[in-house]
Amino acid sequence: MTVSVPRSARPAVLPLALALACASQALPAFGQGLQTSFEPGEPVPLGGTQAVQAGIGNGPRSPYAAKPGVGYTGLHALHYASRGGPGQRRLFDTDLAIEADTTLSWLVLPEIVGTDTVASTYVSLDLLLDDGSRVSASAARDQHGIALGAAAQGDSKTLYPQQWARKAVRLGDVPALRGRRVVAVELQVASAEGAPVSGWIDDVRLDAQPRSAPQRPSDWVLTTRGTQANGTFSRGNNFPATAVPHGFNFWTPVTDAGALNWLYRWNEQNDARNRPQLQALALSHQPSPWMGDRQTFQVMPSASRGVPEADRAKRALAFSRDHELARPYRYEVQFDNGIGAAIAPTDHAALFRFRFPDKGDANLLFDNVDARGGLTLDAASQTLSGYTDTRSGLSNGATRMYVVA
């Protein structure tokens, strides 16, 4: 069931879903420093034979809940390997003064080697300072309260094999480090003797990363947290729902508009450029991916001229997660093609706000997971009405839901 509304027939006020207006998404501002995702034209690690092997490659082959054969972002990542025992490797020479917002962050995916699920988790980046000391010997801690250094990171059990994890250390929060200069970025491993390690590093940043200034407690909530999950790696099992407390509906972006289980597998279902894609913005009542969704409805913008593409894979729009805002009270995304979309929930409804580029058309597609439903568009009154019986096989007691806009 797919129905489109062209630019000339935009509805004005929609109790369920839609009020069209112009919106823009502010881009984040970055400070100066080292940033690399190991893509062409970006900083590359130092060469030479060292205790720990490292080289740019195509990414892990068998991640649990991510796209295989690519980095966390982009098409490449840095592979690390060692035959066992402690070791380190100098990756980058730098000359960066530590200031209030200076932060070291990176993504890491330890791999299982043979049957050993632990050895590769003993890995960390470290920083060599101008006085010869290392940040791992300081009071600096990552977001989990763990010191830098391969031994500390491995012992912390905060890294999981075959799964990407982000690590971040705010160096400027340590008074003793302010004013010191970072002269090198190092990679450390600390597995037991004879225990080989293998894994991947991506998105290394050493620069100013200012803290956001939350205006309300809900600003601390990131609704995409726990979404890198699937039936193989059933941990988190979240989707980025925006809703009012105890509201009738959830509203969520969807990477697979034909699914009733894992709705937002943003990394695993990335496109050929390793960009996440949305196939719909959807109404949901899902209690758990294992239970499945019930009573769904979908909206998707399109800038295609003429009849918009209804095929889910072809209509999907790519975006960067840097251009995505996921909060309990609002979801907002800026797509690569210039379309912007935002959702603000109410108890039984939501307001959608779209921005379309000057070139191209402006359409909305109304759809559902399957054809168990009906929809009527009234051009004269610029309204739509319909119903949905779409539900999983475990939706005992679910009744028909009606849609009005």
mmCIF file of N, CA and C in Angstrom, residues 273-399:
data_model
loop_
_atom_site.group_PDB
_atom_site.id
_atom_site.type_symbol
_atom_site.label_atom_id
_atom_site.label_comp_id
_atom_site.label_asym_id
_atom_site.label_seq_id
_atom_site.Cartn_x
_atom_site.Cartn_y
_atom_site.Cartn_z
ATOM 1 N N ARG A 273 28.434 2.763 -0.055
ATOM 2 C CA ARG A 273 29.421 3.735 0.438
ATOM 3 C C ARG A 273 29.551 3.678 1.956
ATOM 4 N N ASN A 274 28.868 2.724 2.566
ATOM 5 C CA ASN A 274 28.814 2.594 4.020
ATOM 6 C C ASN A 274 28.114 3.784 4.665
ATOM 7 N N ARG A 275 27.092 4.284 3.992
ATOM 8 C CA ARG A 275 26.255 5.347 4.540
ATOM 9 C C ARG A 275 24.943 4.725 5.015
ATOM 10 N N PRO A 276 24.465 5.095 6.198
ATOM 11 C CA PRO A 276 23.147 4.609 6.622
ATOM 12 C C PRO A 276 22.056 5.172 5.726
ATOM 13 N N GLN A 277 20.968 4.418 5.593
ATOM 14 C CA GLN A 277 19.840 4.819 4.763
ATOM 15 C C GLN A 277 18.534 4.609 5.520
ATOM 16 N N LEU A 278 17.589 5.493 5.311
ATOM 17 C CA LEU A 278 16.242 5.304 5.842
ATOM 18 C C LEU A 278 15.298 4.978 4.700
ATOM 19 N N GLN A 279 14.416 4.011 4.956
ATOM 20 C CA GLN A 279 13.377 3.664 3.992
ATOM 21 C C GLN A 279 12.025 4.246 4.373
ATOM 22 N N ALA A 280 11.891 4.707 5.620
ATOM 23 C CA ALA A 280 10.617 5.285 6.051
ATOM 24 C C ALA A 280 10.792 5.959 7.401
ATOM 25 N N LEU A 281 9.844 6.813 7.712
ATOM 26 C CA LEU A 281 9.627 7.345 9.055
ATOM 27 C C LEU A 281 8.292 6.766 9.500
ATOM 28 N N ALA A 282 8.287 6.055 10.616
ATOM 29 C CA ALA A 282 7.160 5.164 10.879
ATOM 30 C C ALA A 282 6.551 5.344 12.258
ATOM 31 N N LEU A 283 5.281 5.001 12.325
ATOM 32 C CA LEU A 283 4.558 4.830 13.582
ATOM 33 C C LEU A 283 4.790 3.397 14.052
ATOM 34 N N SER A 284 4.990 3.216 15.356
ATOM 35 C CA SER A 284 5.311 1.885 15.878
ATOM 36 C C SER A 284 4.671 1.681 17.244
ATOM 37 N N HIS A 285 4.415 0.415 17.552
ATOM 38 C CA HIS A 285 3.982 -0.001 18.888
ATOM 39 C C HIS A 285 4.789 -1.210 19.343
ATOM 40 N N GLN A 286 6.032 -1.299 18.882
ATOM 41 C CA GLN A 286 6.817 -2.506 19.135
ATOM 42 C C GLN A 286 7.271 -2.596 20.593
ATOM 43 N N PRO A 287 6.945 -3.689 21.293
ATOM 44 C CA PRO A 287 7.436 -3.888 22.657
ATOM 45 C C PRO A 287 8.828 -4.494 22.693
ATOM 46 N N SER A 288 9.190 -5.245 21.651
ATOM 47 C CA SER A 288 10.469 -5.941 21.585
ATOM 48 C C SER A 288 10.634 -6.459 20.165
ATOM 49 N N PRO A 289 11.866 -6.481 19.625
ATOM 50 C CA PRO A 289 12.024 -7.064 18.286
ATOM 51 C C PRO A 289 11.657 -8.534 18.238
ATOM 52 N N TRP A 290 11.795 -9.223 19.367
ATOM 53 C CA TRP A 290 11.432 -10.641 19.393
ATOM 54 C C TRP A 290 9.918 -10.825 19.397
ATOM 55 N N MET A 291 9.185 -9.841 19.895
ATOM 56 C CA MET A 291 7.718 -9.890 19.862
ATOM 57 C C MET A 291 7.166 -9.341 18.551
ATOM 58 N N GLY A 292 7.879 -8.396 17.960
ATOM 59 C CA GLY A 292 7.447 -7.817 16.698
ATOM 60 C C GLY A 292 6.529 -6.624 16.879
ATOM 61 N N ASP A 293 6.393 -5.858 15.814
ATOM 62 C CA ASP A 293 5.592 -4.637 15.845
ATOM 63 C C ASP A 293 4.136 -4.951 15.548
ATOM 64 N N ARG A 294 3.291 -3.980 15.837
ATOM 65 C CA ARG A 294 1.876 -4.109 15.532
ATOM 66 C C ARG A 294 1.295 -2.714 15.294
ATOM 67 N N GLN A 295 0.358 -2.619 14.346
ATOM 68 C CA GLN A 295 -0.321 -1.368 14.020
ATOM 69 C C GLN A 295 0.700 -0.296 13.608
ATOM 70 N N THR A 296 1.214 -0.440 12.396
ATOM 71 C CA THR A 296 2.249 0.438 11.871
ATOM 72 C C THR A 296 1.701 1.318 10.751
ATOM 73 N N PHE A 297 2.427 2.375 10.459
ATOM 74 C CA PHE A 297 2.100 3.274 9.353
ATOM 75 C C PHE A 297 3.373 4.028 9.014
ATOM 76 N N GLN A 298 3.596 4.322 7.727
ATOM 77 C CA GLN A 298 4.873 4.884 7.300
ATOM 78 C C GLN A 298 4.689 6.108 6.407
ATOM 79 N N VAL A 299 5.631 7.045 6.554
ATOM 80 C CA VAL A 299 5.698 8.237 5.714
ATOM 81 C C VAL A 299 7.128 8.360 5.210
ATOM 82 N N MET A 300 7.307 8.737 3.945
ATOM 83 C CA MET A 300 8.653 8.917 3.403
ATOM 84 C C MET A 300 8.664 10.061 2.407
ATOM 85 N N PRO A 301 9.562 11.042 2.574
ATOM 86 C CA PRO A 301 9.664 12.126 1.596
ATOM 87 C C PRO A 301 10.422 11.684 0.352
ATOM 88 N N SER A 302 10.158 12.357 -0.752
ATOM 89 C CA SER A 302 10.844 12.067 -2.009
ATOM 90 C C SER A 302 10.941 13.348 -2.825
ATOM 91 N N ALA A 303 12.099 13.557 -3.447
ATOM 92 C CA ALA A 303 12.297 14.706 -4.329
ATOM 93 C C ALA A 303 12.239 14.305 -5.793
ATOM 94 N N SER A 304 11.846 13.062 -6.081
ATOM 95 C CA SER A 304 11.777 12.583 -7.461
ATOM 96 C C SER A 304 10.672 13.313 -8.221
ATOM 97 N N ARG A 305 10.943 13.642 -9.466
ATOM 98 C CA ARG A 305 9.922 14.273 -10.300
ATOM 99 C C ARG A 305 8.940 13.217 -10.813
ATOM 100 N N GLY A 306 7.708 13.634 -11.007
ATOM 101 C CA GLY A 306 6.698 12.707 -11.484
ATOM 102 C C GLY A 306 6.261 11.773 -10.373
ATOM 103 N N VAL A 307 5.954 10.544 -10.738
ATOM 104 C CA VAL A 307 5.520 9.552 -9.757
ATOM 105 C C VAL A 307 6.729 9.109 -8.945
ATOM 106 N N PRO A 308 6.725 9.288 -7.636
ATOM 107 C CA PRO A 308 7.897 8.921 -6.833
ATOM 108 C C PRO A 308 8.104 7.416 -6.784
ATOM 109 N N GLU A 309 9.340 7.014 -6.548
ATOM 110 C CA GLU A 309 9.702 5.601 -6.482
ATOM 111 C C GLU A 309 9.129 4.981 -5.217
ATOM 112 N N ALA A 310 8.343 3.909 -5.375
ATOM 113 C CA ALA A 310 7.738 3.237 -4.226
ATOM 114 C C ALA A 310 8.586 2.099 -3.694
ATOM 115 N N ASP A 311 9.465 1.534 -4.528
ATOM 116 C CA ASP A 311 10.315 0.432 -4.084
ATOM 117 C C ASP A 311 11.158 0.877 -2.891
ATOM 118 N N ARG A 312 11.110 0.110 -1.816
ATOM 119 C CA ARG A 312 11.752 0.542 -0.572
ATOM 120 C C ARG A 312 13.249 0.748 -0.720
ATOM 121 N N ALA A 313 13.912 -0.196 -1.375
ATOM 122 C CA ALA A 313 15.356 -0.086 -1.528
ATOM 123 C C ALA A 313 15.729 1.092 -2.419
ATOM 124 N N LYS A 314 14.937 1.342 -3.458
ATOM 125 C CA LYS A 314 15.253 2.424 -4.392
ATOM 126 C C LYS A 314 14.900 3.794 -3.825
ATOM 127 N N ARG A 315 13.899 3.865 -2.965
ATOM 128 C CA ARG A 315 13.498 5.160 -2.428
ATOM 129 C C ARG A 315 14.316 5.547 -1.194
ATOM 130 N N ALA A 316 15.117 4.635 -0.677
ATOM 131 C CA ALA A 316 15.879 4.885 0.547
ATOM 132 C C ALA A 316 16.783 6.100 0.377
ATOM 133 N N LEU A 317 16.911 6.879 1.439
ATOM 134 C CA LEU A 317 17.730 8.088 1.420
ATOM 135 C C LEU A 317 18.887 7.934 2.400
ATOM 136 N N ALA A 318 20.086 8.225 1.901
ATOM 137 C CA ALA A 318 21.292 8.102 2.717
ATOM 138 C C ALA A 318 21.503 9.367 3.543
ATOM 139 N N PHE A 319 22.228 9.210 4.651
ATOM 140 C CA PHE A 319 22.514 10.341 5.529
ATOM 141 C C PHE A 319 23.758 10.037 6.347
ATOM 142 N N SER A 320 24.262 11.051 7.008
ATOM 143 C CA SER A 320 25.355 10.894 7.962
ATOM 144 C C SER A 320 24.788 11.002 9.363
ATOM 145 N N ARG A 321 25.302 10.206 10.273
ATOM 146 C CA ARG A 321 24.802 10.290 11.649
ATOM 147 C C ARG A 321 25.219 11.591 12.319
ATOM 148 N N ASP A 322 26.171 12.301 11.728
ATOM 149 C CA ASP A 322 26.490 13.645 12.207
ATOM 150 C C ASP A 322 25.344 14.606 11.935
ATOM 151 N N HIS A 323 24.462 14.247 11.012
ATOM 152 C CA HIS A 323 23.334 15.092 10.644
ATOM 153 C C HIS A 323 22.017 14.495 11.142
ATOM 154 N N GLU A 324 22.082 13.776 12.226
ATOM 155 C CA GLU A 324 20.908 13.127 12.811
ATOM 156 C C GLU A 324 20.788 13.547 14.270
ATOM 157 N N LEU A 325 19.602 13.955 14.671
ATOM 158 C CA LEU A 325 19.309 14.294 16.063
ATOM 159 C C LEU A 325 18.265 13.317 16.567
ATOM 160 N N ALA A 326 18.596 12.549 17.601
ATOM 161 C CA ALA A 326 17.694 11.508 18.109
ATOM 162 C C ALA A 326 17.460 11.736 19.598
ATOM 163 N N ARG A 327 16.359 12.379 19.926
ATOM 164 C CA ARG A 327 16.004 12.685 21.307
ATOM 165 C C ARG A 327 14.598 12.154 21.587
ATOM 166 N N PRO A 328 14.237 11.993 22.846
ATOM 167 C CA PRO A 328 12.891 11.486 23.149
ATOM 168 C C PRO A 328 11.784 12.388 22.621
ATOM 169 N N TYR A 329 12.058 13.682 22.532
ATOM 170 C CA TYR A 329 11.025 14.638 22.153
ATOM 171 C C TYR A 329 11.096 15.046 20.680
ATOM 172 N N ARG A 330 12.151 14.660 19.961
ATOM 173 C CA ARG A 330 12.252 15.017 18.550
ATOM 174 C C ARG A 330 13.245 14.105 17.846
ATOM 175 N N TYR A 331 12.890 13.708 16.634
ATOM 176 C CA TYR A 331 13.853 13.060 15.745
ATOM 177 C C TYR A 331 13.996 13.946 14.524
ATOM 178 N N GLU A 332 15.247 14.184 14.118
ATOM 179 C CA GLU A 332 15.501 15.058 12.979
ATOM 180 C C GLU A 332 16.675 14.519 12.185
ATOM 181 N N VAL A 333 16.580 14.592 10.862
ATOM 182 C CA VAL A 333 17.652 14.085 10.008
ATOM 183 C C VAL A 333 17.749 14.943 8.752
ATOM 184 N N GLN A 334 18.980 15.159 8.319
ATOM 185 C CA GLN A 334 19.249 15.831 7.048
ATOM 186 C C GLN A 334 19.814 14.787 6.100
ATOM 187 N N PHE A 335 19.106 14.486 5.023
ATOM 188 C CA PHE A 335 19.552 13.483 4.070
ATOM 189 C C PHE A 335 20.600 14.065 3.129
ATOM 190 N N ASP A 336 21.379 13.169 2.525
ATOM 191 C CA ASP A 336 22.441 13.598 1.623
ATOM 192 C C ASP A 336 21.911 14.356 0.415
ATOM 193 N N ASN A 337 20.671 14.084 -0.005
ATOM 194 C CA ASN A 337 20.128 14.728 -1.205
ATOM 195 C C ASN A 337 19.505 16.089 -0.919
ATOM 196 N N GLY A 338 19.616 16.575 0.321
ATOM 197 C CA GLY A 338 19.115 17.897 0.657
ATOM 198 C C GLY A 338 17.774 17.922 1.347
ATOM 199 N N ILE A 339 17.047 16.817 1.390
ATOM 200 C CA ILE A 339 15.777 16.760 2.113
ATOM 201 C C ILE A 339 16.053 16.724 3.615
ATOM 202 N N GLY A 340 15.285 17.504 4.365
ATOM 203 C CA GLY A 340 15.335 17.457 5.817
ATOM 204 C C GLY A 340 13.999 17.010 6.365
ATOM 205 N N ALA A 341 14.015 16.226 7.445
ATOM 206 C CA ALA A 341 12.777 15.727 8.046
ATOM 207 C C ALA A 341 12.885 15.793 9.558
ATOM 208 N N ALA A 342 11.784 16.127 10.209
ATOM 209 C CA ALA A 342 11.748 16.183 11.668
ATOM 210 C C ALA A 342 10.401 15.669 12.156
ATOM 211 N N ILE A 343 10.418 15.004 13.322
ATOM 212 C CA ILE A 343 9.210 14.455 13.939
ATOM 213 C C ILE A 343 9.130 14.959 15.371
ATOM 214 N N ALA A 344 7.973 15.482 15.751
ATOM 215 C CA ALA A 344 7.699 15.860 17.136
ATOM 216 C C ALA A 344 6.422 15.152 17.565
ATOM 217 N N PRO A 345 6.466 14.321 18.620
ATOM 218 C CA PRO A 345 5.309 13.499 18.979
ATOM 219 C C PRO A 345 4.306 14.229 19.865
ATOM 220 N N THR A 346 3.060 13.780 19.790
ATOM 221 C CA THR A 346 2.043 14.120 20.779
ATOM 222 C C THR A 346 1.514 12.801 21.336
ATOM 223 N N ASP A 347 0.450 12.850 22.122
ATOM 224 C CA ASP A 347 -0.031 11.627 22.766
ATOM 225 C C ASP A 347 -0.504 10.584 21.752
ATOM 226 N N HIS A 348 -1.334 10.983 20.806
ATOM 227 C CA HIS A 348 -1.857 10.050 19.809
ATOM 228 C C HIS A 348 -1.426 10.418 18.389
ATOM 229 N N ALA A 349 -0.519 11.355 18.230
ATOM 230 C CA ALA A 349 -0.194 11.842 16.894
ATOM 231 C C ALA A 349 1.247 12.317 16.852
ATOM 232 N N ALA A 350 1.578 13.019 15.773
ATOM 233 C CA ALA A 350 2.894 13.633 15.634
ATOM 234 C C ALA A 350 2.813 14.694 14.560
ATOM 235 N N LEU A 351 3.684 15.669 14.664
ATOM 236 C CA LEU A 351 3.874 16.643 13.601
ATOM 237 C C LEU A 351 5.142 16.285 12.849
ATOM 238 N N PHE A 352 5.040 16.227 11.532
ATOM 239 C CA PHE A 352 6.204 16.032 10.669
ATOM 240 C C PHE A 352 6.516 17.372 10.003
ATOM 241 N N ARG A 353 7.794 17.669 9.900
ATOM 242 C CA ARG A 353 8.226 18.892 9.223
ATOM 243 C C ARG A 353 9.275 18.507 8.185
ATOM 244 N N PHE A 354 9.077 18.932 6.940
ATOM 245 C CA PHE A 354 9.986 18.563 5.862
ATOM 246 C C PHE A 354 10.558 19.810 5.192
ATOM 247 N N ARG A 355 11.795 19.695 4.759
ATOM 248 C CA ARG A 355 12.422 20.717 3.926
ATOM 249 C C ARG A 355 12.901 20.038 2.647
ATOM 250 N N PHE A 356 12.505 20.579 1.511
ATOM 251 C CA PHE A 356 12.891 20.012 0.225
ATOM 252 C C PHE A 356 13.846 20.963 -0.488
ATOM 253 N N PRO A 357 14.810 20.432 -1.241
ATOM 254 C CA PRO A 357 15.712 21.301 -2.002
ATOM 255 C C PRO A 357 14.964 22.017 -3.117
ATOM 256 N N ASP A 358 15.533 23.130 -3.587
ATOM 257 C CA ASP A 358 14.874 23.918 -4.632
ATOM 258 C C ASP A 358 14.710 23.123 -5.919
ATOM 259 N N LYS A 359 15.708 22.309 -6.251
ATOM 260 C CA LYS A 359 15.634 21.506 -7.464
ATOM 261 C C LYS A 359 14.905 20.199 -7.162
ATOM 262 N N GLY A 360 14.092 19.755 -8.095
ATOM 263 C CA GLY A 360 13.354 18.521 -7.883
ATOM 264 C C GLY A 360 11.945 18.789 -7.412
ATOM 265 N N ASP A 361 11.206 17.725 -7.171
ATOM 266 C CA ASP A 361 9.826 17.826 -6.726
ATOM 267 C C ASP A 361 9.778 17.673 -5.209
ATOM 268 N N ALA A 362 8.582 17.707 -4.659
ATOM 269 C CA ALA A 362 8.384 17.508 -3.224
ATOM 270 C C ALA A 362 7.194 16.589 -3.037
ATOM 271 N N ASN A 363 7.453 15.340 -2.696
ATOM 272 C CA ASN A 363 6.407 14.334 -2.554
ATOM 273 C C ASN A 363 6.486 13.676 -1.189
ATOM 274 N N LEU A 364 5.352 13.150 -0.766
ATOM 275 C CA LEU A 364 5.293 12.293 0.412
ATOM 276 C C LEU A 364 4.663 10.969 0.005
ATOM 277 N N LEU A 365 5.294 9.871 0.413
ATOM 278 C CA LEU A 365 4.741 8.540 0.187
ATOM 279 C C LEU A 365 4.178 8.021 1.496
ATOM 280 N N PHE A 366 2.969 7.465 1.444
ATOM 281 C CA PHE A 366 2.350 6.825 2.598
ATOM 282 C C PHE A 366 2.333 5.325 2.338
ATOM 283 N N ASP A 367 2.808 4.549 3.303
ATOM 284 C CA ASP A 367 3.041 3.135 3.055
ATOM 285 C C ASP A 367 2.842 2.370 4.357
ATOM 286 N N ASN A 368 3.056 1.056 4.278
ATOM 287 C CA ASN A 368 3.001 0.205 5.458
ATOM 288 C C ASN A 368 3.899 -1.001 5.215
ATOM 289 N N VAL A 369 4.116 -1.782 6.248
ATOM 290 C CA VAL A 369 4.981 -2.953 6.130
ATOM 291 C C VAL A 369 4.419 -3.942 5.121
ATOM 292 N N ASP A 370 3.099 -4.125 5.125
ATOM 293 C CA ASP A 370 2.447 -5.011 4.160
ATOM 294 C C ASP A 370 1.094 -4.419 3.785
ATOM 295 N N ALA A 371 0.307 -5.181 3.053
ATOM 296 C CA ALA A 371 -0.940 -4.665 2.480
ATOM 297 C C ALA A 371 -2.152 -4.862 3.378
ATOM 298 N N ARG A 372 -1.949 -5.224 4.633
ATOM 299 C CA ARG A 372 -3.091 -5.428 5.535
ATOM 300 C C ARG A 372 -3.588 -4.072 6.036
ATOM 301 N N GLY A 373 -4.296 -3.364 5.207
ATOM 302 C CA GLY A 373 -4.799 -2.054 5.572
ATOM 303 C C GLY A 373 -5.409 -1.374 4.373
ATOM 304 N N GLY A 374 -5.819 -0.148 4.550
ATOM 305 C CA GLY A 374 -6.397 0.632 3.470
ATOM 306 C C GLY A 374 -6.158 2.105 3.712
ATOM 307 N N LEU A 375 -6.154 2.898 2.629
ATOM 308 C CA LEU A 375 -5.873 4.328 2.743
ATOM 309 C C LEU A 375 -6.611 5.070 1.640
ATOM 310 N N THR A 376 -7.226 6.190 1.993
ATOM 311 C CA THR A 376 -7.947 7.020 1.040
ATOM 312 C C THR A 376 -7.437 8.445 1.134
ATOM 313 N N LEU A 377 -7.089 9.028 -0.016
ATOM 314 C CA LEU A 377 -6.688 10.426 -0.092
ATOM 315 C C LEU A 377 -7.835 11.238 -0.679
ATOM 316 N N ASP A 378 -8.176 12.353 -0.040
ATOM 317 C CA ASP A 378 -9.212 13.253 -0.533
ATOM 318 C C ASP A 378 -8.532 14.536 -0.983
ATOM 319 N N ALA A 379 -8.363 14.699 -2.299
ATOM 320 C CA ALA A 379 -7.653 15.864 -2.818
ATOM 321 C C ALA A 379 -8.392 17.159 -2.513
ATOM 322 N N ALA A 380 -9.723 17.108 -2.511
ATOM 323 C CA ALA A 380 -10.498 18.325 -2.288
ATOM 324 C C ALA A 380 -10.269 18.891 -0.893
ATOM 325 N N SER A 381 -10.264 18.035 0.098
ATOM 326 C CA SER A 381 -10.076 18.493 1.479
ATOM 327 C C SER A 381 -8.640 18.374 1.956
ATOM 328 N N GLN A 382 -7.773 17.816 1.102
ATOM 329 C CA GLN A 382 -6.364 17.603 1.440
ATOM 330 C C GLN A 382 -6.229 16.827 2.755
ATOM 331 N N THR A 383 -6.961 15.731 2.844
ATOM 332 C CA THR A 383 -6.907 14.865 4.019
ATOM 333 C C THR A 383 -6.720 13.423 3.566
ATOM 334 N N LEU A 384 -6.323 12.601 4.502
ATOM 335 C CA LEU A 384 -6.267 11.162 4.254
ATOM 336 C C LEU A 384 -6.861 10.449 5.451
ATOM 337 N N SER A 385 -7.385 9.268 5.205
ATOM 338 C CA SER A 385 -7.910 8.425 6.275
ATOM 339 C C SER A 385 -7.684 6.980 5.891
ATOM 340 N N GLY A 386 -7.516 6.146 6.882
ATOM 341 C CA GLY A 386 -7.271 4.744 6.594
ATOM 342 C C GLY A 386 -7.205 3.925 7.855
ATOM 343 N N TYR A 387 -6.763 2.683 7.686
ATOM 344 C CA TYR A 387 -6.652 1.780 8.823
ATOM 345 C C TYR A 387 -5.512 0.809 8.563
ATOM 346 N N THR A 388 -5.060 0.148 9.615
ATOM 347 C CA THR A 388 -4.004 -0.854 9.486
ATOM 348 C C THR A 388 -4.289 -2.032 10.397
ATOM 349 N N ASP A 389 -4.133 -3.219 9.847
ATOM 350 C CA ASP A 389 -4.190 -4.462 10.611
ATOM 351 C C ASP A 389 -2.825 -5.153 10.630
ATOM 352 N N THR A 390 -1.790 -4.445 10.214
ATOM 353 C CA THR A 390 -0.445 -5.020 10.158
ATOM 354 C C THR A 390 0.053 -5.313 11.564
ATOM 355 N N ARG A 391 0.505 -6.540 11.784
ATOM 356 C CA ARG A 391 0.975 -6.926 13.122
ATOM 357 C C ARG A 391 1.775 -8.212 13.007
ATOM 358 N N SER A 392 2.598 -8.461 14.007
ATOM 359 C CA SER A 392 3.354 -9.710 14.055
ATOM 360 C C SER A 392 2.455 -10.842 14.534
ATOM 361 N N GLY A 393 2.961 -12.070 14.447
ATOM 362 C CA GLY A 393 2.192 -13.223 14.899
ATOM 363 C C GLY A 393 2.079 -13.324 16.400
ATOM 364 N N LEU A 394 2.811 -12.492 17.136
ATOM 365 C CA LEU A 394 2.760 -12.508 18.603
ATOM 366 C C LEU A 394 2.007 -11.304 19.150
ATOM 367 N N SER A 395 1.154 -10.702 18.341
ATOM 368 C CA SER A 395 0.429 -9.496 18.745
ATOM 369 C C SER A 395 -0.954 -9.833 19.276
ATOM 370 N N ASN A 396 -1.011 -10.714 20.255
ATOM 371 C CA ASN A 396 -2.299 -11.117 20.824
ATOM 372 C C ASN A 396 -3.038 -9.909 21.391
ATOM 373 N N GLY A 397 -4.294 -9.784 21.032
ATOM 374 C CA GLY A 397 -5.122 -8.705 21.557
ATOM 375 C C GLY A 397 -5.042 -7.417 20.776
ATOM 376 N N ALA A 398 -4.138 -7.318 19.798
ATOM 377 C CA ALA A 398 -4.023 -6.094 19.008
ATOM 378 C C ALA A 398 -5.247 -5.939 18.111
ATOM 379 N N THR A 399 -5.817 -4.758 18.104
ATOM 380 C CA THR A 399 -6.999 -4.489 17.290
ATOM 381 C C THR A 399 -6.646 -3.532 16.160
#
